[in-house]
Amino acid sequence: DVKVTQSSRYLVKRTGEKVFLECVQDMDHENMFWYRQDPGLGLRLIYFSYDVKMKEKGDIPEGYSVSREKKERFSLILESASTNQTSMYLCASSTAGAYGYTFGSGTRLTVV
Amino acid sequence: QKEVEQNSGPLSVPEGAIASLNCTYSDRVSQSFFWYRQYSGKSPELIMSIYSNGDKEDGRFTAQLNKASQYVSLLIRDSQPSDSATYLCAVRWGTNAGKSTFGDGTTLTVKP
């Protein structure tokens, strides 16, 4: 069964901390994505990557960065966590082309 | 105006009925259209993809696409309580690494 694995299901961090969210896929997918999901705001794209070492900003990249050193791994970095970054973070991947996503199980991040 | 809009919902149907979920999208270079199902507390799961005008059936699910009207719908026949979830419409723009934009979702409740 194909899988997208997010390293943590729940995470609590303090304001100002640097936070790393990890995502690994075992499907040899070219494209990987980071979304956040908030009630009333839906799914919003933070960053995506279509190849190793390549990245593109999504709709809300401020306060975030990403890293993709290997094809299977896409990391989201919160440079200095703030309370407004409390959210559900969803990683997704897809093969090249206009295909649907496979999502990870999500990381619920709380910044206190 | 949002790029992808769905019925605000919530939608409630009795068991065995047909549930109809609707989605409209803005006029861009859209390539592919998807429906995801999201159970409470879980991540979205791809249930239907449609790429060309017309109907596509998969079991109890039928997706309908009308590009001229910029409209995509999902019909669920013989609705079951296990279909109770939030359904997300997504449009993937362009090809290859084209990102998807999601609607806010419609919450469906199927009452026994």
PDB file of C-alpha atoms in Angstrom:
ATOM      1  CA  ASP A   1       0.000   0.000   0.000  1.00  0.00           C
ATOM      2  CA  VAL A   2       1.385   3.392  -0.987  1.00  0.00           C
ATOM      3  CA  LYS A   3       2.226   5.676   1.843  1.00  0.00           C
ATOM      4  CA  VAL A   4       2.965   9.214   2.840  1.00  0.00           C
ATOM      5  CA  THR A   5       4.329   9.289   6.366  1.00  0.00           C
ATOM      6  CA  GLN A   6       4.463  12.365   8.554  1.00  0.00           C
ATOM      7  CA  SER A   7       6.839  12.025  11.449  1.00  0.00           C
ATOM      8  CA  SER A   8       4.590  13.367  14.215  1.00  0.00           C
ATOM      9  CA  ARG A   9       0.846  13.190  14.734  1.00  0.00           C
ATOM     10  CA  TYR A  10       0.781  15.820  17.481  1.00  0.00           C
ATOM     11  CA  LEU A  11       3.372  18.430  18.309  1.00  0.00           C
ATOM     12  CA  VAL A  12       3.498  21.200  20.912  1.00  0.00           C
ATOM     13  CA  LYS A  13       6.151  23.885  20.536  1.00  0.00           C
ATOM     14  CA  ARG A  14       6.929  27.184  22.166  1.00  0.00           C
ATOM     15  CA  THR A  15       6.784  30.558  20.472  1.00  0.00           C
ATOM     16  CA  GLY A  16      10.099  31.370  18.799  1.00  0.00           C
ATOM     17  CA  GLU A  17      11.245  27.773  18.442  1.00  0.00           C
ATOM     18  CA  LYS A  18      12.459  26.434  15.110  1.00  0.00           C
ATOM     19  CA  VAL A  19      10.187  23.571  14.118  1.00  0.00           C
ATOM     20  CA  PHE A  20      10.806  20.804  11.599  1.00  0.00           C
ATOM     21  CA  LEU A  21       7.963  18.784  10.108  1.00  0.00           C
ATOM     22  CA  GLU A  22       9.072  15.752   8.146  1.00  0.00           C
ATOM     23  CA  CYS A  23       7.298  13.950   5.342  1.00  0.00           C
ATOM     24  CA  VAL A  24       8.425  10.782   3.587  1.00  0.00           C
ATOM     25  CA  GLN A  25       6.755   9.022   0.658  1.00  0.00           C
ATOM     26  CA  ASP A  26       7.515   5.574  -0.682  1.00  0.00           C
ATOM     27  CA  MET A  27       5.849   5.919  -4.076  1.00  0.00           C
ATOM     28  CA  ASP A  28       8.741   7.475  -6.020  1.00  0.00           C
ATOM     29  CA  HIS A  29       6.535  10.530  -6.631  1.00  0.00           C
ATOM     30  CA  GLU A  30       8.070  13.582  -8.224  1.00  0.00           C
ATOM     31  CA  ASN A  31       5.758  16.149  -6.659  1.00  0.00           C
ATOM     32  CA  MET A  32       5.352  16.888  -2.982  1.00  0.00           C
ATOM     33  CA  PHE A  33       3.251  19.500  -1.228  1.00  0.00           C
ATOM     34  CA  TRP A  34       2.715  21.075   2.165  1.00  0.00           C
ATOM     35  CA  TYR A  35      -0.734  22.408   3.070  1.00  0.00           C
ATOM     36  CA  ARG A  36      -2.194  23.715   6.266  1.00  0.00           C
ATOM     37  CA  GLN A  37      -5.838  23.229   7.136  1.00  0.00           C
ATOM     38  CA  ASP A  38      -7.752  25.578   9.412  1.00  0.00           C
ATOM     39  CA  PRO A  39     -11.470  25.702  10.215  1.00  0.00           C
ATOM     40  CA  GLY A  40     -13.220  28.162   7.944  1.00  0.00           C
ATOM     41  CA  LEU A  41     -10.131  28.642   5.783  1.00  0.00           C
ATOM     42  CA  GLY A  42      -9.863  25.236   4.164  1.00  0.00           C
ATOM     43  CA  LEU A  43      -6.662  23.804   2.749  1.00  0.00           C
ATOM     44  CA  ARG A  44      -4.020  26.377   1.857  1.00  0.00           C
ATOM     45  CA  LEU A  45      -0.809  25.602  -0.006  1.00  0.00           C
ATOM     46  CA  ILE A  46       2.401  26.618   1.730  1.00  0.00           C
ATOM     47  CA  TYR A  47       5.117  25.225  -0.552  1.00  0.00           C
ATOM     48  CA  PHE A  48       5.525  22.542  -3.148  1.00  0.00           C
ATOM     49  CA  SER A  49       8.358  20.780  -4.899  1.00  0.00           C
ATOM     50  CA  TYR A  50       8.429  19.121  -8.304  1.00  0.00           C
ATOM     51  CA  ASP A  51      11.936  17.710  -8.093  1.00  0.00           C
ATOM     52  CA  VAL A  52      14.816  17.193  -5.730  1.00  0.00           C
ATOM     53  CA  LYS A  53      16.249  20.511  -4.548  1.00  0.00           C
ATOM     54  CA  MET A  54      13.462  22.387  -6.368  1.00  0.00           C
ATOM     55  CA  LYS A  55      10.781  24.328  -4.509  1.00  0.00           C
ATOM     56  CA  GLU A  56       8.009  26.747  -5.311  1.00  0.00           C
ATOM     57  CA  LYS A  57       6.091  29.080  -3.034  1.00  0.00           C
ATOM     58  CA  GLY A  58       2.447  28.411  -2.566  1.00  0.00           C
ATOM     59  CA  ASP A  59      -0.226  30.814  -1.423  1.00  0.00           C
ATOM     60  CA  ILE A  60       0.987  31.366   2.155  1.00  0.00           C
ATOM     61  CA  PRO A  61       4.774  30.837   2.343  1.00  0.00           C
ATOM     62  CA  GLU A  62       5.526  33.580   4.865  1.00  0.00           C
ATOM     63  CA  GLY A  63       7.188  32.247   8.000  1.00  0.00           C
ATOM     64  CA  TYR A  64       7.965  28.892   6.397  1.00  0.00           C
ATOM     65  CA  SER A  65      10.743  27.307   4.405  1.00  0.00           C
ATOM     66  CA  VAL A  66      11.210  23.847   2.915  1.00  0.00           C
ATOM     67  CA  SER A  67      13.924  21.402   2.069  1.00  0.00           C
ATOM     68  CA  ARG A  68      14.009  18.549  -0.400  1.00  0.00           C
ATOM     69  CA  GLU A  69      17.418  16.906  -0.469  1.00  0.00           C
ATOM     70  CA  LYS A  70      16.107  13.474  -1.459  1.00  0.00           C
ATOM     71  CA  LYS A  71      13.222  12.550  -3.705  1.00  0.00           C
ATOM     72  CA  GLU A  72      11.284  10.779  -0.979  1.00  0.00           C
ATOM     73  CA  ARG A  73      11.598  13.424   1.737  1.00  0.00           C
ATOM     74  CA  PHE A  74      10.096  16.894   1.951  1.00  0.00           C
ATOM     75  CA  SER A  75      10.581  18.915   5.109  1.00  0.00           C
ATOM     76  CA  LEU A  76       8.664  21.967   6.263  1.00  0.00           C
ATOM     77  CA  ILE A  77      10.507  24.380   8.550  1.00  0.00           C
ATOM     78  CA  LEU A  78       8.926  27.013  10.739  1.00  0.00           C
ATOM     79  CA  GLU A  79      11.804  29.417  11.237  1.00  0.00           C
ATOM     80  CA  SER A  80      10.413  30.997  14.415  1.00  0.00           C
ATOM     81  CA  ALA A  81       7.135  29.474  15.474  1.00  0.00           C
ATOM     82  CA  SER A  82       4.277  31.810  16.280  1.00  0.00           C
ATOM     83  CA  THR A  83       0.839  31.153  17.747  1.00  0.00           C
ATOM     84  CA  ASN A  84      -0.828  31.895  14.401  1.00  0.00           C
ATOM     85  CA  GLN A  85       0.963  28.876  12.985  1.00  0.00           C
ATOM     86  CA  THR A  86      -1.068  26.575  15.200  1.00  0.00           C
ATOM     87  CA  SER A  87      -2.763  24.370  12.639  1.00  0.00           C
ATOM     88  CA  MET A  88      -3.114  20.947  11.028  1.00  0.00           C
ATOM     89  CA  TYR A  89      -0.270  20.457   8.569  1.00  0.00           C
ATOM     90  CA  LEU A  90      -0.802  18.047   5.709  1.00  0.00           C
ATOM     91  CA  CYS A  91       1.846  16.669   3.408  1.00  0.00           C
ATOM     92  CA  ALA A  92       0.837  15.241   0.037  1.00  0.00           C
ATOM     93  CA  SER A  93       2.553  13.717  -2.944  1.00  0.00           C
ATOM     94  CA  SER A  94       1.685  12.891  -6.538  1.00  0.00           C
ATOM     95  CA  THR A  95       3.302  11.543  -9.627  1.00  0.00           C
ATOM     96  CA  ALA A  96       4.271  13.959 -12.400  1.00  0.00           C
ATOM     97  CA  GLY A  97       1.241  15.021 -14.392  1.00  0.00           C
ATOM     98  CA  ALA A  98      -2.179  16.234 -13.446  1.00  0.00           C
ATOM     99  CA  TYR A  99      -3.031  13.504 -10.974  1.00  0.00           C
ATOM    100  CA  GLY A 100      -4.577  13.472  -7.542  1.00  0.00           C
ATOM    101  CA  TYR A 101      -2.725  13.548  -4.276  1.00  0.00           C
ATOM    102  CA  THR A 102      -1.966  11.013  -1.614  1.00  0.00           C
ATOM    103  CA  PHE A 103      -2.017  12.702   1.769  1.00  0.00           C
ATOM    104  CA  GLY A 104      -0.161  11.868   4.923  1.00  0.00           C
ATOM    105  CA  SER A 105      -2.066  11.507   8.171  1.00  0.00           C
ATOM    106  CA  GLY A 106      -1.258  15.082   9.200  1.00  0.00           C
ATOM    107  CA  THR A 107       0.566  16.791  12.043  1.00  0.00           C
ATOM    108  CA  ARG A 108      -1.470  18.850  14.466  1.00  0.00           C
ATOM    109  CA  LEU A 109       0.899  21.559  15.645  1.00  0.00           C
ATOM    110  CA  THR A 110       0.140  23.720  18.650  1.00  0.00           C
ATOM    111  CA  VAL A 111       2.364  26.718  19.333  1.00  0.00           C
ATOM    112  CA  VAL A 112       2.108  28.057  22.876  1.00  0.00           C
TER     113      VAL A 112
ATOM    114  CA  GLN B   1     -14.369  35.396  -5.556  1.00  0.00           C
ATOM    115  CA  LYS B   2     -12.751  32.126  -4.611  1.00  0.00           C
ATOM    116  CA  GLU B   3     -11.115  30.011  -7.279  1.00  0.00           C
ATOM    117  CA  VAL B   4     -13.014  26.900  -6.207  1.00  0.00           C
ATOM    118  CA  GLU B   5     -16.414  27.165  -4.544  1.00  0.00           C
ATOM    119  CA  GLN B   6     -18.604  24.463  -3.079  1.00  0.00           C
ATOM    120  CA  ASN B   7     -22.095  24.336  -1.631  1.00  0.00           C
ATOM    121  CA  SER B   8     -21.720  25.735   1.861  1.00  0.00           C
ATOM    122  CA  GLY B   9     -23.689  22.869   3.368  1.00  0.00           C
ATOM    123  CA  PRO B  10     -24.101  21.071   5.611  1.00  0.00           C
ATOM    124  CA  LEU B  11     -26.024  18.535   3.598  1.00  0.00           C
ATOM    125  CA  SER B  12     -28.194  15.910   5.225  1.00  0.00           C
ATOM    126  CA  VAL B  13     -29.802  13.008   3.364  1.00  0.00           C
ATOM    127  CA  PRO B  14     -31.569   9.844   4.532  1.00  0.00           C
ATOM    128  CA  GLU B  15     -29.916   6.481   4.094  1.00  0.00           C
ATOM    129  CA  GLY B  16     -30.463   5.123   0.592  1.00  0.00           C
ATOM    130  CA  ALA B  17     -30.979   8.539  -0.999  1.00  0.00           C
ATOM    131  CA  ILE B  18     -28.825  10.268  -3.602  1.00  0.00           C
ATOM    132  CA  ALA B  19     -26.463  12.923  -2.282  1.00  0.00           C
ATOM    133  CA  SER B  20     -25.480  15.651  -4.722  1.00  0.00           C
ATOM    134  CA  LEU B  21     -22.397  17.766  -4.121  1.00  0.00           C
ATOM    135  CA  ASN B  22     -21.553  20.691  -6.359  1.00  0.00           C
ATOM    136  CA  CYS B  23     -18.472  22.726  -7.166  1.00  0.00           C
ATOM    137  CA  THR B  24     -17.699  25.651  -9.464  1.00  0.00           C
ATOM    138  CA  TYR B  25     -14.271  26.951 -10.404  1.00  0.00           C
ATOM    139  CA  SER B  26     -12.762  30.046 -11.935  1.00  0.00           C
ATOM    140  CA  ASP B  27     -11.689  30.262 -15.544  1.00  0.00           C
ATOM    141  CA  ARG B  28      -8.029  29.260 -15.632  1.00  0.00           C
ATOM    142  CA  VAL B  29      -5.975  26.653 -17.366  1.00  0.00           C
ATOM    143  CA  SER B  30      -7.499  23.830 -15.400  1.00  0.00           C
ATOM    144  CA  GLN B  31      -6.509  20.319 -16.270  1.00  0.00           C
ATOM    145  CA  SER B  32      -7.988  17.924 -13.803  1.00  0.00           C
ATOM    146  CA  PHE B  33     -10.649  17.738 -11.173  1.00  0.00           C
ATOM    147  CA  PHE B  34     -10.861  15.705  -8.024  1.00  0.00           C
ATOM    148  CA  TRP B  35     -13.108  14.800  -5.157  1.00  0.00           C
ATOM    149  CA  TYR B  36     -11.592  13.965  -1.791  1.00  0.00           C
ATOM    150  CA  ARG B  37     -13.387  12.576   1.232  1.00  0.00           C
ATOM    151  CA  GLN B  38     -12.271  13.641   4.687  1.00  0.00           C
ATOM    152  CA  TYR B  39     -13.582  11.951   7.800  1.00  0.00           C
ATOM    153  CA  SER B  40     -13.517  13.956  10.992  1.00  0.00           C
ATOM    154  CA  GLY B  41      -9.997  14.005  12.427  1.00  0.00           C
ATOM    155  CA  LYS B  42      -8.502  12.316   9.379  1.00  0.00           C
ATOM    156  CA  SER B  43      -6.671  13.499   6.292  1.00  0.00           C
ATOM    157  CA  PRO B  44      -8.297  13.787   2.842  1.00  0.00           C
ATOM    158  CA  GLU B  45      -8.544  10.671   0.714  1.00  0.00           C
ATOM    159  CA  LEU B  46      -8.852  10.784  -3.065  1.00  0.00           C
ATOM    160  CA  ILE B  47     -12.086   9.131  -4.204  1.00  0.00           C
ATOM    161  CA  MET B  48     -12.682  10.399  -7.758  1.00  0.00           C
ATOM    162  CA  SER B  49     -10.703  11.993 -10.578  1.00  0.00           C
ATOM    163  CA  ILE B  50     -12.194  13.377 -13.771  1.00  0.00           C
ATOM    164  CA  TYR B  51     -10.347  14.904 -16.677  1.00  0.00           C
ATOM    165  CA  SER B  52     -12.822  15.374 -19.516  1.00  0.00           C
ATOM    166  CA  ASN B  53     -16.395  16.517 -19.951  1.00  0.00           C
ATOM    167  CA  GLY B  54     -19.105  14.043 -19.104  1.00  0.00           C
ATOM    168  CA  ASP B  55     -19.719  11.490 -16.406  1.00  0.00           C
ATOM    169  CA  LYS B  56     -17.375   9.081 -14.707  1.00  0.00           C
ATOM    170  CA  GLU B  57     -18.766   6.317 -12.553  1.00  0.00           C
ATOM    171  CA  ASP B  58     -17.042   4.290  -9.863  1.00  0.00           C
ATOM    172  CA  GLY B  59     -19.328   2.101  -7.832  1.00  0.00           C
ATOM    173  CA  ARG B  60     -21.861   4.287  -6.053  1.00  0.00           C
ATOM    174  CA  PHE B  61     -19.990   7.462  -6.992  1.00  0.00           C
ATOM    175  CA  THR B  62     -20.456   9.466 -10.188  1.00  0.00           C
ATOM    176  CA  ALA B  63     -18.426  12.553 -11.013  1.00  0.00           C
ATOM    177  CA  GLN B  64     -19.752  14.965 -13.624  1.00  0.00           C
ATOM    178  CA  LEU B  65     -17.719  17.635 -15.379  1.00  0.00           C
ATOM    179  CA  ASN B  66     -18.941  20.499 -17.541  1.00  0.00           C
ATOM    180  CA  LYS B  67     -16.023  22.706 -18.546  1.00  0.00           C
ATOM    181  CA  ALA B  68     -18.186  25.164 -20.448  1.00  0.00           C
ATOM    182  CA  SER B  69     -20.123  25.897 -17.262  1.00  0.00           C
ATOM    183  CA  GLN B  70     -16.998  25.515 -15.065  1.00  0.00           C
ATOM    184  CA  TYR B  71     -18.893  23.025 -12.964  1.00  0.00           C
ATOM    185  CA  VAL B  72     -18.054  19.686 -11.398  1.00  0.00           C
ATOM    186  CA  SER B  73     -20.320  17.553  -9.248  1.00  0.00           C
ATOM    187  CA  LEU B  74     -20.291  14.341  -7.243  1.00  0.00           C
ATOM    188  CA  LEU B  75     -23.316  12.109  -6.904  1.00  0.00           C
ATOM    189  CA  ILE B  76     -23.427   9.423  -4.245  1.00  0.00           C
ATOM    190  CA  ARG B  77     -26.124   6.852  -4.875  1.00  0.00           C
ATOM    191  CA  ASP B  78     -27.621   4.672  -2.160  1.00  0.00           C
ATOM    192  CA  SER B  79     -26.003   6.850   0.494  1.00  0.00           C
ATOM    193  CA  GLN B  80     -24.784   5.045   3.609  1.00  0.00           C
ATOM    194  CA  PRO B  81     -24.050   6.372   7.108  1.00  0.00           C
ATOM    195  CA  SER B  82     -20.395   5.568   6.394  1.00  0.00           C
ATOM    196  CA  ASP B  83     -20.499   8.222   3.651  1.00  0.00           C
ATOM    197  CA  SER B  84     -20.897  10.898   6.329  1.00  0.00           C
ATOM    198  CA  ALA B  85     -17.808  13.068   5.895  1.00  0.00           C
ATOM    199  CA  THR B  86     -16.612  16.335   4.433  1.00  0.00           C
ATOM    200  CA  TYR B  87     -16.158  16.237   0.674  1.00  0.00           C
ATOM    201  CA  LEU B  88     -13.520  18.464  -0.868  1.00  0.00           C
ATOM    202  CA  CYS B  89     -13.528  19.522  -4.488  1.00  0.00           C
ATOM    203  CA  ALA B  90     -10.087  20.239  -5.952  1.00  0.00           C
ATOM    204  CA  VAL B  91      -8.906  21.629  -9.247  1.00  0.00           C
ATOM    205  CA  ARG B  92      -5.387  21.018 -10.449  1.00  0.00           C
ATOM    206  CA  TRP B  93      -4.059  23.785 -12.657  1.00  0.00           C
ATOM    207  CA  GLY B  94      -1.693  23.083 -15.512  1.00  0.00           C
ATOM    208  CA  THR B  95       0.319  19.908 -15.837  1.00  0.00           C
ATOM    209  CA  ASN B  96       3.280  18.290 -14.185  1.00  0.00           C
ATOM    210  CA  ALA B  97       3.786  20.170 -10.938  1.00  0.00           C
ATOM    211  CA  GLY B  98       0.584  22.169 -11.219  1.00  0.00           C
ATOM    212  CA  LYS B  99      -0.782  22.835  -7.803  1.00  0.00           C
ATOM    213  CA  SER B 100      -4.300  22.040  -6.667  1.00  0.00           C
ATOM    214  CA  THR B 101      -6.703  24.505  -5.174  1.00  0.00           C
ATOM    215  CA  PHE B 102      -9.296  23.105  -2.813  1.00  0.00           C
ATOM    216  CA  GLY B 103     -12.795  24.216  -2.065  1.00  0.00           C
ATOM    217  CA  ASP B 104     -13.793  24.680   1.561  1.00  0.00           C
ATOM    218  CA  GLY B 105     -15.692  21.410   1.550  1.00  0.00           C
ATOM    219  CA  THR B 106     -19.280  20.290   2.026  1.00  0.00           C
ATOM    220  CA  THR B 107     -20.147  18.263   5.095  1.00  0.00           C
ATOM    221  CA  LEU B 108     -22.503  15.410   4.353  1.00  0.00           C
ATOM    222  CA  THR B 109     -24.510  13.575   6.988  1.00  0.00           C
ATOM    223  CA  VAL B 110     -26.372  10.417   6.034  1.00  0.00           C
ATOM    224  CA  LYS B 111     -29.064   9.620   8.569  1.00  0.00           C
ATOM    225  CA  PRO B 112     -30.045   5.985   9.181  1.00  0.00           C
TER     226      PRO B 112
END
